[in-house]
Short mmCIF file of C-alpha atoms in Angstrom, two decimals:
data_model
loop_
_atom_site.label_atom_id
_atom_site.label_comp_id
_atom_site.label_asym_id
_atom_site.label_seq_id
_atom_site.Cartn_x
_atom_site.Cartn_y
_atom_site.Cartn_z
CA MET A 11 0.00 -0.14 -0.18
CA ILE A 12 2.72 2.18 0.84
CA MET A 13 4.78 1.75 -2.42
CA PRO A 14 1.98 3.15 -4.77
CA LEU A 15 1.62 6.05 -2.90
CA ILE A 16 5.62 6.90 -3.01
CA LYS A 17 5.25 5.80 -7.17
CA GLY A 18 2.54 8.41 -7.09
CA LEU A 19 4.33 11.10 -5.63
CA GLN A 20 7.41 10.39 -7.95
CA ILE A 21 5.17 10.50 -11.29
CA THR A 22 3.83 13.97 -10.31
CA ILE A 23 7.26 15.43 -9.37
CA SER A 24 8.67 13.90 -12.55
CA HIS A 25 5.93 15.87 -14.48
CA MET A 26 6.95 19.32 -12.96
CA PHE A 27 10.17 18.98 -14.99
CA LYS A 28 8.44 18.46 -18.35
CA LYS A 29 7.75 21.23 -20.79
CA PRO A 30 4.27 22.13 -20.35
CA VAL A 31 1.78 21.49 -23.34
CA THR A 32 -0.14 24.38 -22.80
CA LEU A 33 -0.93 26.50 -25.52
CA GLN A 34 -1.31 30.10 -25.09
CA TYR A 35 -4.20 30.38 -27.33
CA PRO A 36 -4.96 33.99 -28.48
CA THR A 37 -1.51 34.75 -29.05
CA GLU A 38 0.04 31.47 -30.21
CA ARG A 39 -2.15 29.53 -32.50
CA PRO A 40 -3.00 25.89 -32.73
CA GLU A 41 -1.84 24.22 -35.86
CA ILE A 42 -4.77 22.77 -37.61
CA LYS A 43 -4.47 19.23 -38.74
CA PRO A 44 -5.55 18.33 -42.39
CA GLY A 45 -8.96 17.25 -42.66
CA PHE A 46 -9.77 19.39 -39.88
CA ARG A 47 -13.86 20.18 -40.09
CA GLY A 48 -14.43 23.86 -39.43
CA LEU A 49 -16.91 26.36 -40.50
CA HIS A 50 -18.24 25.66 -44.04
CA ALA A 51 -17.60 27.45 -47.55
CA LEU A 52 -19.22 27.56 -50.75
CA ASN A 53 -16.72 27.06 -53.85
CA VAL A 54 -16.83 29.35 -56.38
CA SER A 55 -16.31 28.56 -60.45
CA HIS A 56 -17.07 31.43 -62.82
CA ASP A 57 -17.63 34.38 -60.19
CA LYS A 58 -20.75 32.38 -58.58
CA ALA A 59 -21.25 29.43 -56.12
CA LYS A 60 -20.80 25.65 -57.79
CA CYS A 61 -23.70 24.48 -56.07
CA VAL A 62 -26.37 23.24 -58.44
CA ALA A 63 -29.20 22.79 -55.68
CA CYS A 64 -29.39 19.12 -56.10
CA TYR A 65 -30.74 18.87 -52.31
CA LEU A 66 -28.20 15.89 -51.66
CA CYS A 67 -26.70 17.93 -48.71
CA PRO A 68 -30.01 18.94 -46.66
CA THR A 69 -31.14 15.01 -47.60
CA VAL A 70 -27.99 13.57 -46.12
CA CYS A 71 -27.62 16.06 -43.04
CA PRO A 72 -28.23 14.23 -40.10
CA ALA A 73 -28.78 17.67 -37.89
CA LYS A 74 -31.22 18.94 -40.68
CA CYS A 75 -29.24 22.09 -40.51
CA ILE A 76 -29.06 22.89 -44.22
CA THR A 77 -31.65 24.81 -46.05
CA VAL A 78 -31.51 24.82 -49.98
CA GLU A 79 -33.84 26.81 -52.40
CA ALA A 80 -33.61 26.21 -56.05
CA GLY A 81 -33.71 28.97 -58.55
CA GLU A 82 -33.41 29.19 -62.21
CA ASP A 83 -30.74 31.56 -63.77
CA ALA A 84 -30.94 32.87 -67.54
CA ASN A 85 -29.53 29.91 -69.13
CA HIS A 86 -32.40 27.77 -67.49
CA ASP A 87 -29.69 26.30 -65.23
CA LYS A 88 -30.61 25.12 -61.33
CA TYR A 89 -28.71 27.34 -58.68
CA ALA A 90 -29.15 27.85 -55.02
CA ALA A 91 -31.04 30.88 -54.67
CA LYS A 92 -31.05 30.23 -50.94
CA TYR A 93 -28.26 28.31 -49.01
CA GLU A 94 -28.32 28.48 -45.23
CA ILE A 95 -26.45 26.79 -42.58
CA ASP A 96 -27.87 26.73 -38.79
CA MET A 97 -24.58 26.44 -37.13
CA LEU A 98 -26.45 26.09 -33.78
CA ARG A 99 -27.76 22.34 -35.15
CA CYS A 100 -24.51 21.70 -37.19
CA ILE A 101 -22.50 18.51 -35.96
CA PHE A 102 -19.72 19.12 -38.18
CA CYS A 103 -19.82 15.58 -39.47
CA GLY A 104 -18.68 16.47 -43.06
CA TYR A 105 -21.64 14.43 -44.78
CA CYS A 106 -22.60 17.46 -46.89
CA VAL A 107 -19.15 17.74 -48.35
CA GLU A 108 -18.93 13.96 -49.11
CA ALA A 109 -22.60 13.80 -50.78
CA CYS A 110 -22.10 16.89 -52.82
CA PRO A 111 -21.65 15.82 -56.53
CA VAL A 112 -20.35 18.99 -57.96
CA ASP A 113 -17.80 19.80 -55.17
CA ALA A 114 -19.83 22.64 -54.23
CA ILE A 115 -19.05 22.74 -50.38
CA ARG A 116 -16.16 22.08 -48.22
CA MET A 117 -15.02 22.57 -44.93
CA THR A 118 -12.47 25.40 -44.03
CA GLU A 119 -9.95 25.71 -40.97
CA GLN A 120 -11.95 28.19 -39.00
CA PHE A 121 -12.98 27.27 -35.64
CA GLU A 122 -13.88 30.39 -33.89
CA LEU A 123 -17.42 30.25 -34.14
CA ALA A 124 -18.56 32.31 -31.23
CA ASN A 125 -21.31 34.89 -31.61
CA TYR A 126 -23.40 37.22 -29.45
CA SER A 127 -26.95 36.37 -30.91
CA ARG A 128 -28.71 33.52 -32.22
CA ALA A 129 -29.25 35.23 -35.58
CA ASP A 130 -25.46 35.17 -36.27
CA PHE A 131 -25.30 31.72 -36.07
CA THR A 132 -27.14 31.51 -39.18
CA TYR A 133 -24.70 31.43 -42.16
CA THR A 134 -26.29 32.72 -45.42
CA LYS A 135 -24.97 32.40 -49.04
CA ASP A 136 -23.59 35.47 -48.55
CA ARG A 137 -21.34 34.66 -45.63
CA LEU A 138 -20.44 31.11 -46.64
CA LEU A 139 -19.24 32.72 -49.97
CA GLU A 140 -17.09 35.01 -48.26
CA LYS A 141 -14.87 32.43 -47.07
CA LYS A 142 -12.46 31.78 -49.69
CA MET B 9 16.48 49.43 32.30
CA ASP B 10 14.26 52.12 31.59
CA THR B 11 10.78 52.64 32.75
CA LEU B 12 8.76 49.71 33.89
CA ILE B 13 4.90 49.19 32.75
CA LEU B 14 3.47 46.25 34.77
CA GLY B 15 7.29 44.91 35.65
CA LEU B 16 8.24 44.85 32.13
CA PRO B 17 10.47 47.42 30.18
CA VAL B 18 8.71 49.69 27.59
CA ALA B 19 11.13 48.18 25.12
CA TYR B 20 9.57 44.65 25.46
CA TYR B 21 6.10 45.97 24.61
CA ILE B 22 7.45 47.87 21.29
CA ALA B 23 9.13 44.41 20.37
CA MET B 24 5.94 42.55 21.09
CA VAL B 25 3.82 44.79 18.84
CA ALA B 26 6.73 44.39 16.17
CA LYS B 27 6.84 41.01 16.41
CA VAL B 28 2.93 40.41 16.04
CA LEU B 29 2.99 42.89 12.88
CA VAL B 30 6.00 41.16 11.31
CA ALA B 31 4.40 37.64 11.92
CA PHE B 32 0.88 38.78 10.63
CA VAL B 33 2.49 40.35 7.53
CA PHE B 34 4.55 37.32 6.95
CA VAL B 35 1.20 35.11 7.27
CA LEU B 36 -0.74 37.22 5.04
CA LEU B 37 2.07 37.29 2.19
CA THR B 38 2.41 33.82 2.45
CA VAL B 39 -1.06 32.80 2.21
CA ALA B 40 -1.65 35.28 -1.04
CA TYR B 41 1.35 33.73 -2.58
CA ALA B 42 0.64 30.19 -1.52
CA THR B 43 -2.53 30.40 -3.65
CA TYR B 44 -0.66 31.54 -6.49
CA ALA B 45 2.19 28.88 -5.88
CA GLU B 46 -0.32 26.13 -5.49
CA ARG B 47 -1.78 27.07 -9.08
CA LYS B 48 1.61 27.16 -10.49
CA ILE B 49 2.74 23.97 -9.10
CA ILE B 50 -0.14 21.64 -9.54
CA GLY B 51 -0.11 23.26 -13.17
CA HIS B 52 3.38 22.26 -13.78
CA MET B 53 2.91 18.73 -12.08
CA GLN B 54 -0.19 18.36 -14.70
CA VAL B 55 2.15 19.73 -17.66
CA ARG B 56 0.63 23.05 -17.88
CA LEU B 57 1.28 26.40 -16.93
CA GLY B 58 -0.99 27.76 -14.46
CA PRO B 59 -1.42 31.70 -14.22
CA MET B 60 0.43 33.58 -16.57
CA ARG B 61 -1.67 36.58 -17.84
CA THR B 62 -1.58 39.01 -14.75
CA GLY B 63 1.79 40.49 -14.35
CA TRP B 64 5.40 38.42 -15.29
CA HIS B 65 4.14 34.85 -15.44
CA GLY B 66 0.92 35.62 -13.45
CA LEU B 67 2.84 36.99 -10.49
CA LEU B 68 0.08 39.67 -9.79
CA GLN B 69 -2.43 37.02 -9.74
CA PRO B 70 -2.97 37.02 -6.05
CA ILE B 71 -3.67 40.89 -6.01
CA ALA B 72 -6.17 40.57 -9.05
CA ASP B 73 -7.63 37.76 -6.87
CA GLY B 74 -7.93 39.91 -3.99
CA VAL B 75 -9.56 42.97 -5.77
CA LYS B 76 -12.16 40.47 -7.73
CA LEU B 77 -13.30 39.19 -4.38
CA PHE B 78 -13.46 42.60 -2.91
CA PHE B 79 -16.09 43.51 -5.61
CA LYS B 80 -18.20 40.70 -5.72
CA GLU B 81 -21.68 40.94 -4.50
CA GLU B 82 -22.26 39.83 -1.05
CA ILE B 83 -25.19 37.31 -0.56
CA VAL B 84 -26.70 36.30 2.64
CA PRO B 85 -29.14 33.69 2.01
CA SER B 86 -32.74 34.93 3.26
CA GLN B 87 -33.43 32.18 5.56
CA ALA B 88 -29.78 32.00 6.96
CA SER B 89 -28.98 33.00 10.71
CA LYS B 90 -27.45 35.98 9.73
CA PHE B 91 -25.05 36.73 13.07
CA ALA B 92 -23.72 33.15 12.99
CA PHE B 93 -23.40 33.28 9.14
CA LEU B 94 -21.34 36.62 9.17
CA ILE B 95 -19.41 35.83 12.08
CA ALA B 96 -18.39 32.12 10.99
CA PRO B 97 -15.52 33.26 8.65
CA LEU B 98 -13.84 35.16 11.58
CA VAL B 99 -14.37 32.17 13.55
CA ALA B 100 -12.55 29.94 11.32
CA LEU B 101 -10.10 32.77 10.35
CA ILE B 102 -8.82 33.79 13.82
CA PRO B 103 -7.52 30.81 15.43
CA ALA B 104 -5.50 29.87 12.37
CA PHE B 105 -3.37 32.99 12.78
CA ILE B 106 -3.33 33.30 16.51
CA SER B 107 -1.45 29.86 16.45
CA PHE B 108 1.63 31.57 15.55
CA ALA B 109 2.00 33.21 18.90
CA VAL B 110 3.93 30.40 20.37
CA ILE B 111 5.73 29.38 17.09
CA PRO B 112 9.73 30.21 17.41
CA PHE B 113 10.63 31.79 14.01
CA GLY B 114 14.03 32.12 15.10
CA ASP B 115 16.79 32.63 17.68
CA SER B 116 16.92 36.31 18.71
CA VAL B 117 17.78 39.75 17.32
CA THR B 118 19.24 42.35 19.43
CA ILE B 119 17.59 46.06 18.98
CA GLY B 120 18.83 48.91 20.83
CA GLY B 121 20.86 46.93 23.46
CA TYR B 122 17.55 44.76 24.12
CA THR B 123 17.48 40.90 22.97
CA VAL B 124 14.19 40.06 21.44
CA PRO B 125 13.30 36.52 20.84
CA LEU B 126 11.89 35.78 17.63
CA GLN B 127 8.75 34.13 19.21
CA ILE B 128 5.54 36.30 19.62
CA ALA B 129 4.91 35.23 23.09
CA ALA B 130 8.36 34.97 24.85
CA TYR B 131 10.83 37.51 26.29
CA TYR B 132 14.32 37.55 27.40
CA ASP B 133 14.94 38.25 31.23
CA GLU B 134 16.78 41.64 31.66
CA ALA B 135 19.95 40.21 31.60
CA GLY B 136 19.15 38.60 28.29
CA LYS B 137 19.86 35.20 29.40
CA GLN B 138 16.55 33.22 30.15
CA VAL B 139 14.01 33.04 27.76
CA PHE B 140 10.58 32.99 29.15
CA ASP B 141 7.73 31.64 26.78
CA ILE B 142 4.36 29.85 26.94
CA ASN B 143 5.63 26.50 28.58
CA VAL B 144 2.35 24.87 27.39
CA GLY B 145 3.04 26.08 23.74
CA VAL B 146 1.84 22.82 22.01
CA LEU B 147 -1.23 22.47 24.22
CA TYR B 148 -2.23 26.29 23.11
CA ILE B 149 -1.76 25.21 19.40
CA LEU B 150 -3.55 21.77 19.53
CA ALA B 151 -6.40 24.01 21.85
CA MET B 152 -6.52 26.53 18.66
CA ALA B 153 -6.17 24.19 15.87
CA SER B 154 -9.33 22.80 17.31
CA LEU B 155 -11.26 25.81 17.56
CA GLY B 156 -10.89 26.36 13.87
CA VAL B 157 -13.56 23.69 13.15
CA TYR B 158 -16.19 25.68 15.04
CA GLY B 159 -16.02 28.35 12.42
CA ILE B 160 -16.83 25.54 9.94
CA VAL B 161 -19.57 23.97 11.42
CA LEU B 162 -21.28 27.42 12.14
CA ALA B 163 -20.96 28.35 8.87
CA GLY B 164 -22.43 24.93 7.71
CA TRP B 165 -25.16 25.33 10.37
CA ALA B 166 -25.93 29.01 9.83
CA SER B 167 -26.17 28.71 6.03
CA ASN B 168 -29.63 26.75 6.35
CA SER B 169 -28.46 24.67 3.35
CA LYS B 170 -28.35 20.86 3.42
CA TYR B 171 -25.15 20.79 1.51
CA SER B 172 -23.57 23.11 4.02
CA LEU B 173 -24.76 21.26 7.09
CA LEU B 174 -23.54 18.12 5.67
CA GLY B 175 -20.03 19.82 4.98
CA GLY B 176 -19.85 21.23 8.55
CA LEU B 177 -20.70 18.02 10.43
CA ARG B 178 -18.29 15.97 8.36
CA SER B 179 -15.67 18.40 9.15
CA ALA B 180 -16.52 17.87 12.69
CA ALA B 181 -16.14 14.16 12.57
CA GLN B 182 -13.20 14.29 10.71
CA MET B 183 -11.32 16.47 13.27
CA ILE B 184 -12.15 14.60 16.13
CA SER B 185 -10.84 11.71 14.40
CA TYR B 186 -7.69 13.05 13.25
CA GLU B 187 -6.73 15.17 16.30
CA LEU B 188 -6.48 12.15 18.70
CA ALA B 189 -3.79 10.67 16.23
CA ALA B 190 -2.01 13.84 16.00
CA GLY B 191 -2.05 14.56 19.62
CA LEU B 192 -0.61 11.11 20.32
CA ALA B 193 1.97 11.56 17.91
CA ILE B 194 2.95 14.77 19.32
CA ILE B 195 3.06 13.02 23.12
CA SER B 196 5.94 10.75 21.71
CA VAL B 197 7.90 14.13 21.16
CA PHE B 198 7.09 15.59 24.80
CA MET B 199 8.33 12.16 26.01
CA LEU B 200 11.84 12.84 24.37
CA SER B 201 12.03 16.72 25.13
CA GLU B 202 10.34 16.35 28.26
CA SER B 203 8.54 19.69 27.74
CA LEU B 204 5.59 21.27 26.21
CA SER B 205 7.63 24.53 25.55
CA LEU B 206 8.18 24.97 21.83
CA HIS B 207 11.21 26.85 22.51
CA LYS B 208 12.86 23.86 24.61
CA ILE B 209 11.54 21.34 21.95
CA VAL B 210 13.71 23.41 19.33
CA ALA B 211 16.73 23.85 21.80
CA ASP B 212 16.65 20.17 22.31
CA GLN B 213 16.92 19.38 18.51
CA ALA B 214 19.54 21.70 17.89
CA GLY B 215 22.79 19.23 18.81
CA GLY B 216 21.49 15.80 18.10
CA ALA B 217 19.29 14.61 15.30
CA TRP B 218 15.86 15.99 14.69
CA TYR B 219 12.68 14.30 15.87
CA ALA B 220 11.78 13.50 12.38
CA PHE B 221 14.58 10.96 12.50
CA LYS B 222 14.41 9.96 16.24
CA GLN B 223 10.43 9.43 15.81
CA PRO B 224 9.79 8.66 11.98
CA PHE B 225 6.63 7.16 12.33
CA ALA B 226 5.00 10.25 14.59
CA PHE B 227 6.41 12.59 12.24
CA ILE B 228 4.84 11.15 9.05
CA ILE B 229 1.68 10.51 11.09
CA PHE B 230 1.35 13.83 12.64
CA PHE B 231 1.64 15.36 9.12
CA ILE B 232 -0.90 13.25 7.61
CA CYS B 233 -3.16 13.77 10.51
CA SER B 234 -2.65 17.46 10.25
CA LEU B 235 -3.51 17.54 6.49
CA ALA B 236 -6.82 15.89 7.73
CA GLU B 237 -7.35 18.22 10.47
CA ILE B 238 -7.25 21.45 8.25
CA ASN B 239 -9.27 19.75 5.48
CA ARG B 240 -6.78 19.61 2.98
CA THR B 241 -6.58 17.58 0.18
CA PRO B 242 -6.71 14.25 -0.10
CA PHE B 243 -8.90 14.91 3.12
CA ASP B 244 -10.86 17.67 1.99
CA LEU B 245 -14.35 16.19 2.45
CA PRO B 246 -16.02 19.19 4.19
CA GLU B 247 -16.27 20.93 0.73
CA ALA B 248 -16.11 17.79 -1.53
CA GLU B 249 -17.56 19.43 -4.59
CA THR B 250 -18.62 16.42 -5.99
CA GLU B 251 -20.87 15.30 -3.42
CA LEU B 252 -21.51 18.51 -1.54
CA VAL B 253 -21.21 21.18 -4.18
CA SER B 254 -18.78 23.44 -2.05
CA GLY B 255 -19.68 22.17 1.42
CA PHE B 256 -19.45 24.38 4.48
CA CYS B 257 -18.93 27.32 2.01
CA THR B 258 -21.53 26.58 -0.57
CA GLU B 259 -23.30 29.77 0.36
CA TYR B 260 -20.65 31.99 1.11
CA SER B 261 -19.57 34.72 -1.54
CA SER B 262 -17.04 37.70 -2.00
CA MET B 263 -14.69 38.49 0.91
CA LYS B 264 -16.49 35.82 3.53
CA TYR B 265 -15.47 33.21 1.31
CA ALA B 266 -12.04 34.77 0.94
CA MET B 267 -11.76 34.32 4.56
CA PHE B 268 -12.45 30.82 4.45
CA PHE B 269 -9.86 30.46 2.04
CA MET B 270 -7.47 32.66 3.92
CA ALA B 271 -8.21 30.24 6.95
CA GLU B 272 -7.70 27.27 5.00
CA TYR B 273 -3.98 28.64 3.69
CA ALA B 274 -3.14 30.14 7.04
CA ASN B 275 -3.82 26.89 8.84
CA MET B 276 -1.93 25.08 6.34
CA ILE B 277 1.19 27.50 6.85
CA THR B 278 0.66 27.12 10.88
CA VAL B 279 0.62 23.31 10.38
CA CYS B 280 3.64 23.65 8.37
CA ALA B 281 5.42 25.66 10.96
CA VAL B 282 4.27 23.41 13.78
CA THR B 283 5.78 20.34 12.07
CA THR B 284 8.98 22.27 11.41
CA THR B 285 9.18 23.16 14.96
CA LEU B 286 8.41 19.59 16.54
CA PHE B 287 9.99 17.44 13.96
CA LEU B 288 12.55 19.31 11.95
CA GLY B 289 14.74 21.22 14.19
CA GLY B 290 12.70 24.58 13.97
CA TRP B 291 15.16 27.45 13.10
CA HIS B 292 18.20 25.20 12.99
CA GLY B 293 20.24 24.80 10.29
CA PRO B 294 23.85 25.10 9.07
CA ALA B 295 25.55 28.19 10.66
CA PHE B 296 26.03 30.41 7.36
CA LEU B 297 22.49 31.68 7.19
CA PRO B 298 20.20 33.33 9.96
CA GLY B 299 17.55 31.00 11.79
CA TRP B 300 14.63 32.61 10.69
CA PHE B 301 15.76 31.74 6.93
CA TRP B 302 15.83 27.99 7.81
CA PHE B 303 12.69 28.21 9.60
CA ILE B 304 10.95 29.74 6.70
CA ALA B 305 12.89 27.46 4.06
CA LYS B 306 11.42 24.39 6.11
CA VAL B 307 7.85 25.68 6.46
CA TYR B 308 7.86 26.38 2.28
CA PHE B 309 9.30 23.13 1.77
CA LEU B 310 6.56 21.50 3.69
CA ILE B 311 4.12 23.61 1.99
CA PHE B 312 5.35 22.45 -1.27
CA VAL B 313 5.16 18.89 0.19
CA CYS B 314 1.16 19.92 0.81
CA MET B 315 0.65 20.93 -2.68
CA TRP B 316 2.85 18.02 -4.36
CA VAL B 317 0.30 15.48 -2.03
CA ARG B 318 -2.79 17.50 -3.58
CA ALA B 319 -1.54 17.37 -7.17
CA THR B 320 -0.99 13.28 -6.52
CA TYR B 321 -3.87 11.93 -4.61
CA PRO B 322 -7.54 11.62 -5.29
CA ARG B 323 -10.04 12.37 -2.50
CA TYR B 324 -10.57 9.65 0.20
CA ARG B 325 -14.29 8.36 0.60
CA TYR B 326 -15.57 9.23 3.87
CA ASP B 327 -15.90 5.51 5.23
CA GLN B 328 -12.12 5.29 4.18
CA LEU B 329 -11.25 8.38 5.70
CA MET B 330 -12.66 7.18 9.28
CA ARG B 331 -11.02 3.89 8.85
CA LEU B 332 -8.01 5.60 8.14
CA GLY B 333 -8.01 7.63 11.29
CA TRP B 334 -9.73 5.39 13.73
CA LYS B 335 -8.35 1.99 12.77
CA VAL B 336 -4.79 2.78 11.35
CA PHE B 337 -3.47 5.88 12.84
CA LEU B 338 -4.85 5.71 16.48
CA PRO B 339 -3.51 2.32 16.94
CA LEU B 340 0.05 2.89 15.11
CA THR B 341 0.28 5.87 17.42
CA LEU B 342 -0.76 4.22 20.53
CA VAL B 343 2.14 1.58 19.96
CA ASN B 344 4.65 4.46 18.97
CA VAL B 345 3.75 6.12 22.07
CA MET B 346 4.19 2.85 24.21
CA ALA B 347 7.33 2.02 22.27
CA THR B 348 8.79 5.70 23.08
CA GLY B 349 7.87 5.15 26.71
CA LEU B 350 9.88 2.06 26.79
CA TRP B 351 12.74 3.52 25.24
CA VAL B 352 12.76 6.41 27.32
CA MET B 353 12.54 4.67 30.54
CA PHE B 354 14.78 1.47 30.15
CA ILE B 355 17.23 2.82 27.13
CA SER B 356 17.78 6.31 27.21
CA LYS B 357 18.54 6.26 30.97
#
C-alpha cells in the first residue's frame, strides 16, 4: 500500500520538469491538422457558387441544419437561390461535403465560431461565399 | 533598564507589537502567494502552465484575485441565521492566525541593546539570558487548531443549506478522528524532550538528530493527520464539490468566502510551521544563514509537500477516511507512544 503512494508522488514530481503542453491561445495559434472540419464554405466557379441545388446535402444532413431553395438562372440552369446553414444545429460531420456531386461545399479551418446572438449563427449564402 | 509597565520594560512592549506585525504580514503574504504557488505548482505537475496573464508569469494574480473578491456581490441567504453566518468566517480565520503566537521563528535579534526572541509570546529576562515563553505551547496550538472547526460547523449550520450542514458536520467528525492521532503523535515528542514549550523542543533538537529521524512514524502520522485536520486534499471532504457542491462554504461569496480560503491557507502554514518546530529542528540549520531563514525554508518546503500531495492523490471516501483515522493511525500512534515510553524508561536513561 505504501509503495504505490510513493510511486504516485514520484510521477507527479517528474511531470514538474517536463515542458508544459499548454498553448497560450489568443497569442499562440494552434496548428490545424489536415482534414479538420471547421466552418463551411461554398466553392466558387466562374464568379458564382458551384452549387446546383440538387438537395443532396440537406437530404444527407443528420442534423437537418441545411436549407436550400432552388432558382433558375437566365440559361435555365438550376442554382441555389437560398443556401443557409444553421450553425447551432450543425454537428460538423462533413456528410454534406461527401455527398456533394459537384464539389460545391467544403469545410475550412476556421474554428472560432462564437457569436453574441442566435441570428448570427445562421450562415447565409453570402456569408458562406465570403470565406475563400 | 528604563521605565517599567506592569513589571516589564517599554522596549518589551514595542518588540511585542513589532513581532506581531511582522508575523501577521508574513502569514498574510504567504497566504496570498501560497494560492499563486499552488496553482503554479499543480499546473506544472499536470504539464500545464498555471496563471500567466497578470504580471510576469502571473505574479500579480493574488492581487487581481483580491480586488475581484472585494468587488463581488455579498450574498446572505434569506433564511440564514445572519449573525452566525457573518461571524463564522472570522471564527475560522482567527485561530489560524493566533497559533503563530507560540511558534519560534528564529533565535533572537538585538535591537537597541534589548534582546528580542523571535517568538511572539516570549521574552528574555533583563540580563538577556533566560527565555520566558508559554511553557504549554504545544497544548495551546492543539487547542487553537481544534477551535478552527467551530467556524466551519457554524458556517455549515448558519447557511441553512443541506449541503453546507453536511459539510460542517463532516468536518467535525473528521476533526475528532484525526486530532486524537495527531495529539498522540506529538506525545512521543514530549516524552523525548520532557517539555511542552516549543522553545525547549527546538533547543533539544539543536545538537543531535531532529525528532523527524528519532520519531519517523510520529512525524509522518502527525503530518498526515494535520492535513486531515485542516481539511486539505486528499482529506477535503467538508467541501467535496463532487458530493456537496462546495460543502460548508456553498452559500458564501465575496470576502466572506475569501476569509475561509485565507483560513485554509493560514492553517496550512500553521501546520507546516508546527511540524517544522516539532520534528524538523525549528530554526536550526547550517550556521551560515540566519535562523529565521532556515525556519521559513523548512516551512515553505512542507507547504510544497502539501501541494505535491494535493496534485497526486485523489480524495478519500468518507468511510475510508474514518477507517484510516480510527483503525490505522490511532493504533499506530498508541503503539508508538508505548514504544517511546519503553525506550525512554529503559534504554535512554
